Coordinates of C-alpha atoms in Angstrom, one line a residue:
Chain A
M1 CA 0.2 0.0 0.0
D2 CA 1.0 3.5 -0.7
V3 CA 3.3 4.8 2.4
G4 CA 2.1 8.2 1.7
L5 CA -1.5 7.4 1.8
M6 CA -1.2 5.6 4.9
Q7 CA 0.5 8.5 6.5
M8 CA -2.2 10.8 5.4
Q9 CA -4.8 8.4 6.9
G10 CA -2.8 8.3 9.9
R11 CA -2.8 12.1 10.1
L12 CA -6.4 12.1 9.6
T13 CA -7.1 9.8 12.3
D14 CA -5.0 11.5 14.8
Y15 CA -6.7 14.6 14.1
M16 CA -10.2 13.2 14.5
N17 CA -9.0 11.6 17.8
S18 CA -7.9 15.0 19.0
L19 CA -11.3 16.6 18.2
F20 CA -13.3 14.0 20.3
K21 CA -10.5 14.2 22.9
E22 CA -11.0 17.9 23.0
G23 CA -14.8 17.6 23.1
I24 CA -15.0 19.6 20.1
L25 CA -17.0 16.8 18.3
D26 CA -18.8 13.8 19.7
S27 CA -20.4 10.5 18.6
Q28 CA -23.1 12.2 16.8
Y29 CA -20.7 13.5 14.3
L30 CA -19.8 9.7 13.5
E31 CA -23.6 9.0 13.2
L32 CA -23.8 11.6 10.3
H33 CA -20.8 9.7 8.8
E34 CA -22.7 6.4 8.9
L35 CA -25.6 8.2 7.0
Q36 CA -23.2 8.9 4.1
D37 CA -23.0 6.4 1.2
E38 CA -22.3 6.3 -2.5
S39 CA -25.6 7.6 -3.4
N40 CA -24.9 10.7 -1.0
P41 CA -21.2 11.2 -0.8
G42 CA -21.4 14.9 -0.1
F43 CA -23.9 14.4 2.8
V44 CA -21.9 15.2 5.9
V45 CA -20.4 18.2 4.3
E46 CA -24.1 19.4 3.1
V47 CA -25.2 19.1 6.7
V48 CA -22.1 21.1 8.2
S49 CA -22.1 23.8 5.7
L50 CA -25.8 24.2 6.4
F51 CA -24.9 24.6 10.2
L52 CA -22.1 26.8 9.7
T53 CA -24.0 29.3 7.5
D54 CA -27.2 29.4 9.7
S55 CA -25.2 29.4 13.0
E56 CA -23.2 32.3 11.6
K57 CA -26.3 34.4 10.6
L58 CA -27.9 33.4 14.0
L59 CA -25.0 35.0 15.9
D60 CA -25.2 38.3 13.9
D61 CA -28.8 38.3 14.7
L62 CA -28.0 38.0 18.3
S63 CA -25.5 40.4 18.5
R64 CA -28.0 42.9 16.9
D65 CA -30.7 41.9 19.2
L66 CA -28.7 42.3 22.6
T67 CA -27.9 45.8 21.6
Q68 CA -31.7 46.9 21.4
Q69 CA -32.9 49.1 24.0
N70 CA -35.4 46.7 25.0
V71 CA -33.8 43.4 24.7
D72 CA -36.4 40.5 23.6
F73 CA -35.0 37.8 25.9
K74 CA -37.6 35.3 24.6
R75 CA -36.6 35.7 21.2
A76 CA -33.1 35.4 22.0
H77 CA -34.0 32.1 23.9
A78 CA -35.5 31.0 20.9
Q79 CA -32.6 31.6 18.5
A80 CA -30.1 30.0 21.0
H81 CA -32.6 26.9 21.0
K82 CA -32.3 26.7 17.4
M83 CA -28.4 27.0 17.6
K84 CA -28.5 24.4 20.3
G85 CA -30.6 22.0 18.2
S86 CA -28.5 22.1 15.4
S87 CA -25.1 22.0 17.1
C88 CA -26.2 18.8 18.8
S89 CA -27.4 17.4 15.5
I90 CA -24.1 17.6 13.9
G91 CA -22.1 16.9 17.2
A92 CA -20.8 19.8 18.4
P93 CA -21.1 19.5 22.0
R94 CA -19.3 22.5 23.2
V95 CA -21.4 24.9 21.0
K96 CA -24.5 23.2 22.3
N97 CA -23.5 23.7 26.0
A98 CA -22.7 27.5 25.5
C99 CA -26.3 27.7 24.0
I100 CA -27.5 26.1 27.2
V101 CA -25.6 28.5 29.2
F102 CA -27.0 31.5 27.3
Q103 CA -30.5 30.5 27.4
N104 CA -30.2 30.3 31.3
F105 CA -29.1 34.0 31.2
C106 CA -32.1 34.8 28.8
Q107 CA -34.4 33.2 31.5
E108 CA -32.8 35.4 34.3
K109 CA -33.0 38.4 32.0
N110 CA -29.5 38.9 32.7
I111 CA -28.0 40.9 29.9
R112 CA -24.6 41.2 31.0
G113 CA -24.5 37.4 31.3
C114 CA -26.0 37.1 27.9
L115 CA -23.4 39.2 26.3
R116 CA -20.7 37.4 27.9
C117 CA -22.0 34.1 27.0
L118 CA -22.7 35.3 23.4
Q119 CA -18.9 35.9 23.1
Q120 CA -18.2 32.2 24.4
M121 CA -20.8 30.9 21.8
K122 CA -18.9 32.9 19.2
Q123 CA -15.5 31.5 20.1
E124 CA -16.7 27.8 20.3
F125 CA -18.3 28.3 16.7
V126 CA -15.2 29.7 15.2
L127 CA -13.3 27.0 16.8
V128 CA -15.4 24.3 15.6
K129 CA -15.8 26.0 12.3
S130 CA -11.9 26.0 11.5
K131 CA -11.5 22.3 13.0
L132 CA -14.1 21.1 10.6
E133 CA -12.7 22.9 7.7
A134 CA -9.3 21.5 8.2
L135 CA -11.0 18.0 8.9
F136 CA -12.6 18.2 5.4
E137 CA -9.4 19.3 4.0
L138 CA -7.5 16.3 5.1
E139 CA -10.4 14.1 4.1
Q140 CA -10.3 15.4 0.6
Q141 CA -6.5 14.8 0.4
V142 CA -7.0 11.2 1.3
V143 CA -9.8 10.7 -1.1
A144 CA -7.7 12.4 -3.7
A145 CA -4.8 10.3 -3.3
G146 CA -7.1 7.2 -4.0
G147 CA -7.8 6.2 -0.3
S148 CA -11.0 5.7 1.8
L149 CA -11.6 7.5 5.0
P150 CA -11.1 5.4 8.0
K151 CA -13.8 4.2 10.3
M152 CA -13.9 6.1 13.7
Q153 CA -14.7 5.3 17.2
P154 CA -14.7 8.2 19.4
I155 CA -12.1 8.2 22.2
N156 CA -14.3 9.9 24.7
P157 CA -17.8 9.5 23.7
S158 CA -19.8 12.2 25.2
V159 CA -22.5 11.3 28.0
Chain B
M1 CA -27.1 0.1 14.3
S2 CA -25.2 0.5 11.2
T3 CA -27.3 1.7 8.0
S4 CA -26.5 -1.2 6.3
Q5 CA -27.8 -3.5 9.1
A6 CA -30.8 -1.3 9.0
L7 CA -31.3 -1.9 5.5
S8 CA -30.9 -5.5 5.8
V9 CA -33.5 -5.1 8.8
T10 CA -36.4 -3.7 6.8
S11 CA -37.0 -2.1 3.4
L12 CA -40.4 0.0 3.5
K13 CA -40.3 1.2 0.1
G14 CA -43.7 1.8 -0.9
E15 CA -45.4 0.7 2.5
V16 CA -44.8 3.9 4.7
T17 CA -44.9 7.6 3.9
A18 CA -43.8 10.3 6.1
L19 CA -43.9 14.2 6.5
V20 CA -41.0 15.8 8.2
V21 CA -42.2 19.2 10.0
D22 CA -39.3 21.4 11.2
D23 CA -38.2 24.8 10.9
D24 CA -34.4 23.9 11.4
K25 CA -32.5 23.0 7.9
V26 CA -30.2 20.8 9.5
S27 CA -32.9 18.7 11.2
Q28 CA -34.7 18.8 7.5
V29 CA -31.8 17.5 5.8
I30 CA -30.8 14.7 8.3
H31 CA -34.6 13.4 8.8
H32 CA -35.2 13.7 5.1
H33 CA -31.9 11.3 4.5
L34 CA -32.5 9.1 7.4
L35 CA -36.1 8.5 5.9
N36 CA -34.6 7.8 2.5
I37 CA -32.3 5.3 3.8
L38 CA -35.1 3.4 4.8
G39 CA -36.8 3.8 1.8
I40 CA -39.7 6.0 3.1
E41 CA -40.9 8.5 0.7
N42 CA -41.1 11.8 2.5
H43 CA -42.0 15.5 2.2
V44 CA -40.5 18.1 4.3
V45 CA -42.5 21.2 5.4
G46 CA -41.2 24.2 7.8
N47 CA -43.7 24.9 10.4
G48 CA -46.9 23.4 11.8
K49 CA -49.2 25.8 9.6
E50 CA -47.7 24.2 6.5
A51 CA -48.0 20.6 8.1
V52 CA -52.1 21.4 8.4
E53 CA -52.1 22.8 5.0
I54 CA -50.7 19.8 3.3
H55 CA -53.3 17.7 5.1
L56 CA -55.9 20.1 4.0
S57 CA -54.7 19.6 0.4
G58 CA -55.7 16.0 0.5
K59 CA -52.2 14.6 1.2
K60 CA -52.0 11.8 3.8
F61 CA -49.0 10.3 5.6
N62 CA -48.4 7.2 7.6
L63 CA -45.9 9.0 10.0
I64 CA -45.3 12.6 11.0
L65 CA -42.0 13.8 12.4
M66 CA -43.1 16.8 14.4
D67 CA -40.7 19.3 15.8
R68 CA -41.9 21.2 18.8
D69 CA -40.4 24.7 18.5
M70 CA -41.4 26.3 15.4
P71 CA -42.6 29.6 14.2
V72 CA -46.0 30.5 12.9
M73 CA -47.6 27.2 14.3
N74 CA -45.5 25.0 16.7
G75 CA -45.5 21.4 17.1
I76 CA -47.9 21.3 20.1
E77 CA -50.8 23.5 18.1
A78 CA -50.2 21.5 14.9
T79 CA -50.6 18.2 16.6
K80 CA -53.7 19.3 18.3
K81 CA -55.3 20.5 15.0
L82 CA -54.1 17.6 13.3
R83 CA -56.0 15.4 15.6
D84 CA -59.2 17.4 15.7
M85 CA -59.2 17.3 11.9
G86 CA -59.2 13.4 12.4
I87 CA -55.7 12.6 11.3
R88 CA -54.8 9.5 12.8
S89 CA -51.2 9.0 11.3
T90 CA -48.5 8.3 13.8
I91 CA -47.2 11.5 15.0
A92 CA -43.7 11.4 16.6
G93 CA -42.7 14.5 18.5
V94 CA -39.1 15.5 18.3
S95 CA -37.3 18.0 20.2
S96 CA -34.0 19.1 21.6
H97 CA -33.4 19.1 25.5
S98 CA -36.9 19.5 26.9
V99 CA -37.9 19.7 30.6
S100 CA -40.6 17.1 31.6
Q101 CA -43.5 19.5 31.7
E102 CA -42.8 20.6 28.1
R103 CA -42.5 17.0 27.2
Q104 CA -45.5 16.3 28.6
A105 CA -47.6 18.9 27.1
F106 CA -46.3 17.9 23.7
I107 CA -47.5 14.3 24.3
E108 CA -50.7 15.3 25.6
A109 CA -51.4 17.3 22.3
G110 CA -51.9 13.9 20.8
L111 CA -48.4 12.3 20.1
D112 CA -47.9 8.6 19.7
D113 CA -44.1 8.7 20.4
Y114 CA -41.5 11.1 21.6
H115 CA -37.9 11.3 21.0
E116 CA -35.0 13.6 21.7
K117 CA -33.0 15.0 18.8
P118 CA -31.1 14.1 16.8
L119 CA -33.0 11.1 15.4
S120 CA -30.7 8.1 14.4
V121 CA -31.5 5.1 12.5
A122 CA -32.5 3.0 15.6
K123 CA -34.9 5.7 16.9
L124 CA -36.5 6.0 13.6
L125 CA -36.8 2.2 13.4
S126 CA -38.5 2.1 16.6
V127 CA -40.9 4.7 15.8
V128 CA -41.5 2.8 12.4
S129 CA -42.3 -0.6 14.2
K130 CA -45.2 1.3 16.0
I131 CA -46.6 2.2 12.5
M132 CA -46.4 -1.7 11.4
H133 CA -47.8 -2.7 14.5
K134 CA -50.7 0.1 14.0
A135 CA -51.6 -1.2 10.7

């Protein structure tokens, strides 16, 4: 077998393991991969791209909403609920958890808490976005070299 | 259960039809694909009002996957409305991270089943098995 390809696959596996270890991705991400097949080879990229686009817009909306004279905490809570759901669906637990904390501040009508937490949500989002983009880049390299993507088991499955 | 195992267990092509009711595009794509894998022909709508309207147009489905939190008309209202209309399809509520009172209110609206998001092949198969028993 091509040594270069094996090394690439090894790098991909190590990278995936690091993402699970850091809690950036969880087993739900692997569940998505289970749904990808020859008839729908771009399924994971499609779903993740949707998540990234929708979340980016949602975070912009929240930034705007929290600077209003009379903050609509109910609307902000609902927006965070959406992002919580979609981040859970793609297996991004740190983003999901930041959304839950944000929702708690919304229920308390704690604007300072919301603003602080929004920064946290943005940081976690930017982090998962860059990690996923790097992951897709590695996967593309493996596939372009004629290899198949390794089957993964998460090192630290989330509870 | 892997998708290939799921396919070997059951092929529902032509037997079951489904309606996905969810405002979140990520959930729409995942649930649409999950149903396709099981050979279940399915439609997707973005809120409860659209779910009611598609039924008023004369369409029927064996299974409705109903999200709870949606704009215009949420899953609780839509479920009650559909039951009032005499719709006896299997309605499975799906929601992310609910407290027990919210879950109970949704179930009491007329659900046959309830699952936390995200749906998996295994969860969907357990829902579908209820349809087959109902038939």
